[in-house]
């Protein structure tokens, strides 16, 4: 039995590669003749306060190499609770690294035996698609083993504004990572979408280490992230979406404040937001989306009471066109459809793009409210109990006349106030 125990102990020592220091010079702190102690300020000394000693067991509260290294080029082993001659790196090495002594200093280097036989075909980046950021990561040691420089990470667009690289620890492996914003048009992103998801793809380039001979080609990885598309999330994927937000109070027995956002989209799925610098062709469809992300849809609903358009940023501009009133579409020279209103945390309105005579911008204003579902949020009746001033959101759209539509397709709006001025002008000409 003793023989078996001895064999097992020797095997353990061989596996760990470490043996506790048991010499007498310097003396062990626990030795009766020393009876030493260790402090952060003074290191490890015997009870005479002069003689240095080697820590062991509980007599090394610093938990680092300070005492071991300064006295006898030893290293503190946390597992054995003693000083050993086995190199111990602090902080510790990752799972694919080993600790060595270089120039009397311990450092972590890649363990080449782990990745022996590795080929480029076995080198694949891990991809994290958390939130609105794509992160591609590759093991630093794998790249070194294959002769590639992990610090050379870059995208299709390798400008400084598109290069966000950094080292990190993933599953106890040191990796190099690069961040990519999941935004349409950002740094070479290519985008595909369907009715429910949007897919972002970019390309990671890694160069080989430079030398007198070129023996390797750069590595190129395409990586893709997919995200669920909603009216709200699609705004996160646009560089400069047209949006407006306002904080409004709720009505009913449960009082609170909620943020409501108005945005413009170019598709019926509300997945492609219209950008600030984008010009919209007269006659094309514009989809107005309103939503309140922090609204409890089981209790409350978002209702649009009124929407109108003006040629200026002044909502009181007398030259205006009304296209939603009392929660429903109205006909005032503009084609409009209320697709959803007063039944959920979202409202959807479709209008046909138009121009005011002599203007290239159209300003859209919508009056909204939060109503309790126990009351009527739906229907086309104007709520007479509402205050005169409802919370209002406004956005600006840039329009461009489309000559291909012909004169009947320009949808140039002439409001009732402007028409009245025109008729009065004709009457005055007849009088004179």
PDB file of C-alpha atoms in Angstrom, residues 57-251:
ATOM      1  CA  UNK A  57       1.518  27.654   4.158  1.00  0.00           C
ATOM      2  CA  UNK A  58      -0.511  30.480   5.677  1.00  0.00           C
ATOM      3  CA  UNK A  59       2.562  32.630   6.263  1.00  0.00           C
ATOM      4  CA  UNK A  60       2.386  34.419   2.906  1.00  0.00           C
ATOM      5  CA  UNK A  61      -0.650  36.750   2.886  1.00  0.00           C
ATOM      6  CA  UNK A  62       0.680  38.609  -0.184  1.00  0.00           C
ATOM      7  CA  UNK A  63      -0.146  35.626  -2.389  1.00  0.00           C
ATOM      8  CA  UNK A  64       2.457  36.603  -4.992  1.00  0.00           C
ATOM      9  CA  UNK A  65       6.102  36.060  -5.900  1.00  0.00           C
ATOM     10  CA  UNK A  66       7.557  38.927  -3.844  1.00  0.00           C
ATOM     11  CA  UNK A  67       9.213  36.907  -1.092  1.00  0.00           C
ATOM     12  CA  UNK A  68      10.008  33.829  -3.175  1.00  0.00           C
ATOM     13  CA  UNK A  69      11.637  35.661  -6.066  1.00  0.00           C
ATOM     14  CA  UNK A  70      13.604  38.180  -4.025  1.00  0.00           C
ATOM     15  CA  UNK A  71      15.352  35.536  -1.940  1.00  0.00           C
ATOM     16  CA  UNK A  72      16.117  32.545  -4.128  1.00  0.00           C
ATOM     17  CA  UNK A  73      14.569  32.903  -7.629  1.00  0.00           C
ATOM     18  CA  UNK A  74      11.614  30.844  -6.537  1.00  0.00           C
ATOM     19  CA  UNK A  75       7.939  31.210  -7.369  1.00  0.00           C
ATOM     20  CA  UNK A  76       4.861  31.131  -5.175  1.00  0.00           C
ATOM     21  CA  UNK A  77       2.579  28.217  -6.102  1.00  0.00           C
ATOM     22  CA  UNK A  78      -1.030  28.830  -5.070  1.00  0.00           C
ATOM     23  CA  UNK A  79      -1.912  25.158  -5.415  1.00  0.00           C
ATOM     24  CA  UNK A  80       0.896  23.915  -3.173  1.00  0.00           C
ATOM     25  CA  UNK A  81       0.988  26.959  -0.823  1.00  0.00           C
ATOM     26  CA  UNK A  82       4.755  27.165  -0.977  1.00  0.00           C
ATOM     27  CA  UNK A  83       7.711  28.449  -2.996  1.00  0.00           C
ATOM     28  CA  UNK A  84       8.845  26.204  -5.854  1.00  0.00           C
ATOM     29  CA  UNK A  85      11.375  26.298  -8.660  1.00  0.00           C
ATOM     30  CA  UNK A  86       8.583  25.893 -11.228  1.00  0.00           C
ATOM     31  CA  UNK A  87       7.990  29.185 -13.102  1.00  0.00           C
ATOM     32  CA  UNK A  88       4.726  30.731 -11.956  1.00  0.00           C
ATOM     33  CA  UNK A  89       3.366  33.663 -13.921  1.00  0.00           C
ATOM     34  CA  UNK A  90       1.323  36.339 -12.220  1.00  0.00           C
ATOM     35  CA  UNK A  91      -1.252  36.900 -13.571  1.00  0.00           C
ATOM     36  CA  UNK A  92      -1.617  33.277 -14.600  1.00  0.00           C
ATOM     37  CA  UNK A  93      -1.368  31.987 -18.160  1.00  0.00           C
ATOM     38  CA  UNK A  94      -4.322  31.038 -20.336  1.00  0.00           C
ATOM     39  CA  UNK A  95      -5.199  27.427 -21.112  1.00  0.00           C
ATOM     40  CA  UNK A  96      -3.202  27.360 -24.381  1.00  0.00           C
ATOM     41  CA  UNK A  97      -0.113  29.043 -22.889  1.00  0.00           C
ATOM     42  CA  UNK A  98       2.753  28.004 -20.677  1.00  0.00           C
ATOM     43  CA  UNK A  99       4.833  29.989 -18.187  1.00  0.00           C
ATOM     44  CA  UNK A 100       8.565  30.301 -18.897  1.00  0.00           C
ATOM     45  CA  UNK A 101      11.551  32.300 -17.644  1.00  0.00           C
ATOM     46  CA  UNK A 102      13.035  34.758 -20.122  1.00  0.00           C
ATOM     47  CA  UNK A 103      15.846  37.065 -18.973  1.00  0.00           C
ATOM     48  CA  UNK A 104      15.091  36.162 -15.359  1.00  0.00           C
ATOM     49  CA  UNK A 105      11.472  37.266 -15.824  1.00  0.00           C
ATOM     50  CA  UNK A 106       8.468  34.958 -16.039  1.00  0.00           C
ATOM     51  CA  UNK A 107       6.146  35.352 -19.010  1.00  0.00           C
ATOM     52  CA  UNK A 108       3.373  33.447 -20.753  1.00  0.00           C
ATOM     53  CA  UNK A 109       4.065  32.049 -24.212  1.00  0.00           C
ATOM     54  CA  UNK A 110       1.937  29.939 -26.547  1.00  0.00           C
ATOM     55  CA  UNK A 111       2.073  26.192 -25.944  1.00  0.00           C
ATOM     56  CA  UNK A 112       2.993  24.957 -29.413  1.00  0.00           C
ATOM     57  CA  UNK A 113       2.197  21.338 -28.634  1.00  0.00           C
ATOM     58  CA  UNK A 114      -1.524  22.141 -28.200  1.00  0.00           C
ATOM     59  CA  UNK A 115      -1.906  23.368 -31.780  1.00  0.00           C
ATOM     60  CA  UNK A 116       0.517  20.957 -33.429  1.00  0.00           C
ATOM     61  CA  UNK A 117      -0.799  20.042 -36.879  1.00  0.00           C
ATOM     62  CA  UNK A 118      -3.128  23.035 -37.065  1.00  0.00           C
ATOM     63  CA  UNK A 119      -3.979  24.223 -40.589  1.00  0.00           C
ATOM     64  CA  UNK A 120      -5.762  27.316 -41.896  1.00  0.00           C
ATOM     65  CA  UNK A 121      -8.856  25.211 -42.555  1.00  0.00           C
ATOM     66  CA  UNK A 122      -9.125  24.673 -38.808  1.00  0.00           C
ATOM     67  CA  UNK A 123      -8.891  28.377 -38.080  1.00  0.00           C
ATOM     68  CA  UNK A 124     -12.354  29.881 -37.829  1.00  0.00           C
ATOM     69  CA  UNK A 125     -13.324  33.034 -35.983  1.00  0.00           C
ATOM     70  CA  UNK A 126     -15.992  32.998 -33.305  1.00  0.00           C
ATOM     71  CA  UNK A 127     -18.718  35.585 -33.892  1.00  0.00           C
ATOM     72  CA  UNK A 128     -20.771  37.341 -31.219  1.00  0.00           C
ATOM     73  CA  UNK A 129     -23.922  39.102 -32.415  1.00  0.00           C
ATOM     74  CA  UNK A 130     -24.936  40.652 -29.108  1.00  0.00           C
ATOM     75  CA  UNK A 131     -26.912  43.913 -29.411  1.00  0.00           C
ATOM     76  CA  UNK A 132     -26.077  46.219 -32.293  1.00  0.00           C
ATOM     77  CA  UNK A 133     -22.420  45.170 -32.466  1.00  0.00           C
ATOM     78  CA  UNK A 134     -20.795  42.265 -34.300  1.00  0.00           C
ATOM     79  CA  UNK A 135     -17.597  40.917 -32.716  1.00  0.00           C
ATOM     80  CA  UNK A 136     -15.273  38.522 -34.566  1.00  0.00           C
ATOM     81  CA  UNK A 137     -12.556  36.843 -32.458  1.00  0.00           C
ATOM     82  CA  UNK A 138      -9.601  34.547 -33.263  1.00  0.00           C
ATOM     83  CA  UNK A 139      -7.129  32.816 -30.932  1.00  0.00           C
ATOM     84  CA  UNK A 140      -3.820  34.685 -30.787  1.00  0.00           C
ATOM     85  CA  UNK A 141      -1.825  31.464 -30.300  1.00  0.00           C
ATOM     86  CA  UNK A 142      -3.488  29.786 -33.284  1.00  0.00           C
ATOM     87  CA  UNK A 143      -2.529  32.737 -35.466  1.00  0.00           C
ATOM     88  CA  UNK A 144       1.053  32.710 -34.187  1.00  0.00           C
ATOM     89  CA  UNK A 145       1.279  28.974 -34.804  1.00  0.00           C
ATOM     90  CA  UNK A 146       0.296  29.525 -38.445  1.00  0.00           C
ATOM     91  CA  UNK A 147       2.565  32.551 -38.863  1.00  0.00           C
ATOM     92  CA  UNK A 148      -0.074  35.289 -38.864  1.00  0.00           C
ATOM     93  CA  UNK A 149       0.017  38.655 -37.154  1.00  0.00           C
ATOM     94  CA  UNK A 150      -3.088  39.134 -34.996  1.00  0.00           C
ATOM     95  CA  UNK A 151      -2.364  42.854 -34.654  1.00  0.00           C
ATOM     96  CA  UNK A 152      -3.022  43.235 -38.392  1.00  0.00           C
ATOM     97  CA  UNK A 153      -6.803  42.724 -38.055  1.00  0.00           C
ATOM     98  CA  UNK A 154      -8.742  44.997 -40.425  1.00  0.00           C
ATOM     99  CA  UNK A 155     -12.005  45.114 -42.362  1.00  0.00           C
ATOM    100  CA  UNK A 156     -12.726  45.794 -46.028  1.00  0.00           C
ATOM    101  CA  UNK A 157     -12.509  49.446 -45.062  1.00  0.00           C
ATOM    102  CA  UNK A 158      -9.221  49.613 -43.132  1.00  0.00           C
ATOM    103  CA  UNK A 159      -9.445  53.281 -42.125  1.00  0.00           C
ATOM    104  CA  UNK A 160      -8.820  54.199 -38.489  1.00  0.00           C
ATOM    105  CA  UNK A 161     -12.520  54.950 -37.992  1.00  0.00           C
ATOM    106  CA  UNK A 162     -13.340  51.355 -38.899  1.00  0.00           C
ATOM    107  CA  UNK A 163     -10.663  49.595 -36.817  1.00  0.00           C
ATOM    108  CA  UNK A 164     -11.706  48.630 -33.295  1.00  0.00           C
ATOM    109  CA  UNK A 165      -9.419  45.750 -32.217  1.00  0.00           C
ATOM    110  CA  UNK A 166      -8.566  44.603 -28.702  1.00  0.00           C
ATOM    111  CA  UNK A 167      -7.415  41.469 -26.809  1.00  0.00           C
ATOM    112  CA  UNK A 168      -9.803  39.619 -24.516  1.00  0.00           C
ATOM    113  CA  UNK A 169     -10.294  36.330 -22.686  1.00  0.00           C
ATOM    114  CA  UNK A 170     -12.886  33.939 -24.109  1.00  0.00           C
ATOM    115  CA  UNK A 171     -13.198  30.544 -22.386  1.00  0.00           C
ATOM    116  CA  UNK A 172      -9.723  30.983 -20.853  1.00  0.00           C
ATOM    117  CA  UNK A 173      -8.123  31.535 -24.262  1.00  0.00           C
ATOM    118  CA  UNK A 174      -6.422  34.779 -25.244  1.00  0.00           C
ATOM    119  CA  UNK A 175      -8.073  36.053 -28.421  1.00  0.00           C
ATOM    120  CA  UNK A 176      -7.900  39.127 -30.616  1.00  0.00           C
ATOM    121  CA  UNK A 177     -11.293  40.689 -31.338  1.00  0.00           C
ATOM    122  CA  UNK A 178     -12.604  43.271 -33.750  1.00  0.00           C
ATOM    123  CA  UNK A 179     -15.877  45.164 -33.329  1.00  0.00           C
ATOM    124  CA  UNK A 180     -18.193  46.029 -36.197  1.00  0.00           C
ATOM    125  CA  UNK A 181     -21.261  48.223 -35.874  1.00  0.00           C
ATOM    126  CA  UNK A 182     -24.371  46.536 -37.237  1.00  0.00           C
ATOM    127  CA  UNK A 183     -25.356  49.615 -39.205  1.00  0.00           C
ATOM    128  CA  UNK A 184     -26.312  49.933 -42.857  1.00  0.00           C
ATOM    129  CA  UNK A 185     -23.457  51.530 -44.809  1.00  0.00           C
ATOM    130  CA  UNK A 186     -20.906  51.293 -41.967  1.00  0.00           C
ATOM    131  CA  UNK A 187     -17.341  50.424 -43.037  1.00  0.00           C
ATOM    132  CA  UNK A 188     -18.122  48.030 -45.853  1.00  0.00           C
ATOM    133  CA  UNK A 189     -21.106  46.216 -44.327  1.00  0.00           C
ATOM    134  CA  UNK A 190     -23.286  44.379 -46.826  1.00  0.00           C
ATOM    135  CA  UNK A 191     -26.920  43.946 -45.855  1.00  0.00           C
ATOM    136  CA  UNK A 192     -29.702  41.555 -46.778  1.00  0.00           C
ATOM    137  CA  UNK A 193     -33.132  41.337 -45.231  1.00  0.00           C
ATOM    138  CA  UNK A 194     -36.414  39.518 -45.408  1.00  0.00           C
ATOM    139  CA  UNK A 195     -39.766  40.228 -43.818  1.00  0.00           C
ATOM    140  CA  UNK A 196     -38.561  39.362 -40.307  1.00  0.00           C
ATOM    141  CA  UNK A 197     -34.745  39.482 -40.177  1.00  0.00           C
ATOM    142  CA  UNK A 198     -31.821  41.598 -41.318  1.00  0.00           C
ATOM    143  CA  UNK A 199     -28.384  40.104 -42.105  1.00  0.00           C
ATOM    144  CA  UNK A 200     -25.108  42.059 -41.816  1.00  0.00           C
ATOM    145  CA  UNK A 201     -21.887  40.735 -43.376  1.00  0.00           C
ATOM    146  CA  UNK A 202     -18.342  42.088 -43.268  1.00  0.00           C
ATOM    147  CA  UNK A 203     -14.911  40.694 -44.058  1.00  0.00           C
ATOM    148  CA  UNK A 204     -11.985  40.222 -41.662  1.00  0.00           C
ATOM    149  CA  UNK A 205      -8.470  40.393 -43.140  1.00  0.00           C
ATOM    150  CA  UNK A 206      -5.401  39.025 -41.291  1.00  0.00           C
ATOM    151  CA  UNK A 207      -1.889  39.496 -42.692  1.00  0.00           C
ATOM    152  CA  UNK A 208       1.060  37.104 -42.216  1.00  0.00           C
ATOM    153  CA  UNK A 209       4.123  38.180 -40.255  1.00  0.00           C
ATOM    154  CA  UNK A 210       6.463  40.184 -42.473  1.00  0.00           C
ATOM    155  CA  UNK A 211       9.776  38.656 -43.422  1.00  0.00           C
ATOM    156  CA  UNK A 212      12.315  38.574 -46.237  1.00  0.00           C
ATOM    157  CA  UNK A 213      10.215  35.928 -48.017  1.00  0.00           C
ATOM    158  CA  UNK A 214       6.470  35.894 -48.647  1.00  0.00           C
ATOM    159  CA  UNK A 215       5.268  32.335 -48.044  1.00  0.00           C
ATOM    160  CA  UNK A 216       1.668  32.923 -46.957  1.00  0.00           C
ATOM    161  CA  UNK A 217      -1.316  34.741 -48.355  1.00  0.00           C
ATOM    162  CA  UNK A 218      -3.504  36.957 -46.159  1.00  0.00           C
ATOM    163  CA  UNK A 219      -6.453  35.219 -44.510  1.00  0.00           C
ATOM    164  CA  UNK A 220      -9.927  36.458 -45.424  1.00  0.00           C
ATOM    165  CA  UNK A 221     -12.980  35.587 -43.324  1.00  0.00           C
ATOM    166  CA  UNK A 222     -16.563  36.615 -44.074  1.00  0.00           C
ATOM    167  CA  UNK A 223     -18.711  36.757 -40.945  1.00  0.00           C
ATOM    168  CA  UNK A 224     -22.441  37.420 -40.645  1.00  0.00           C
ATOM    169  CA  UNK A 225     -24.887  38.360 -37.903  1.00  0.00           C
ATOM    170  CA  UNK A 226     -28.658  38.213 -38.140  1.00  0.00           C
ATOM    171  CA  UNK A 227     -31.094  40.302 -36.120  1.00  0.00           C
ATOM    172  CA  UNK A 228     -34.849  40.280 -35.712  1.00  0.00           C
ATOM    173  CA  UNK A 229     -36.464  43.218 -37.448  1.00  0.00           C
ATOM    174  CA  UNK A 230     -38.956  45.439 -35.692  1.00  0.00           C
ATOM    175  CA  UNK A 231     -40.029  49.027 -36.169  1.00  0.00           C
ATOM    176  CA  UNK A 232     -37.710  49.964 -33.286  1.00  0.00           C
ATOM    177  CA  UNK A 233     -34.657  47.780 -33.972  1.00  0.00           C
ATOM    178  CA  UNK A 234     -34.473  48.770 -37.641  1.00  0.00           C
ATOM    179  CA  UNK A 235     -33.650  52.318 -36.489  1.00  0.00           C
ATOM    180  CA  UNK A 236     -30.540  50.968 -34.748  1.00  0.00           C
ATOM    181  CA  UNK A 237     -29.233  49.670 -38.067  1.00  0.00           C
ATOM    182  CA  UNK A 238     -29.477  52.998 -39.926  1.00  0.00           C
ATOM    183  CA  UNK A 239     -26.714  55.623 -39.919  1.00  0.00           C
ATOM    184  CA  UNK A 240     -28.926  58.718 -39.783  1.00  0.00           C
ATOM    185  CA  UNK A 241     -32.593  57.754 -39.565  1.00  0.00           C
ATOM    186  CA  UNK A 242     -35.289  60.419 -39.547  1.00  0.00           C
ATOM    187  CA  UNK A 243     -36.746  60.235 -36.045  1.00  0.00           C
ATOM    188  CA  UNK A 244     -38.486  62.388 -33.469  1.00  0.00           C
ATOM    189  CA  UNK A 245     -39.225  61.488 -29.849  1.00  0.00           C
ATOM    190  CA  UNK A 246     -41.284  62.999 -27.062  1.00  0.00           C
ATOM    191  CA  UNK A 247     -42.092  62.025 -23.463  1.00  0.00           C
ATOM    192  CA  UNK A 248     -45.821  62.095 -22.848  1.00  0.00           C
ATOM    193  CA  UNK A 249     -48.098  61.318 -19.893  1.00  0.00           C
ATOM    194  CA  UNK A 250     -50.601  58.478 -19.940  1.00  0.00           C
ATOM    195  CA  UNK A 251     -54.289  58.853 -19.243  1.00  0.00           C
TER     196      UNK A 251
END
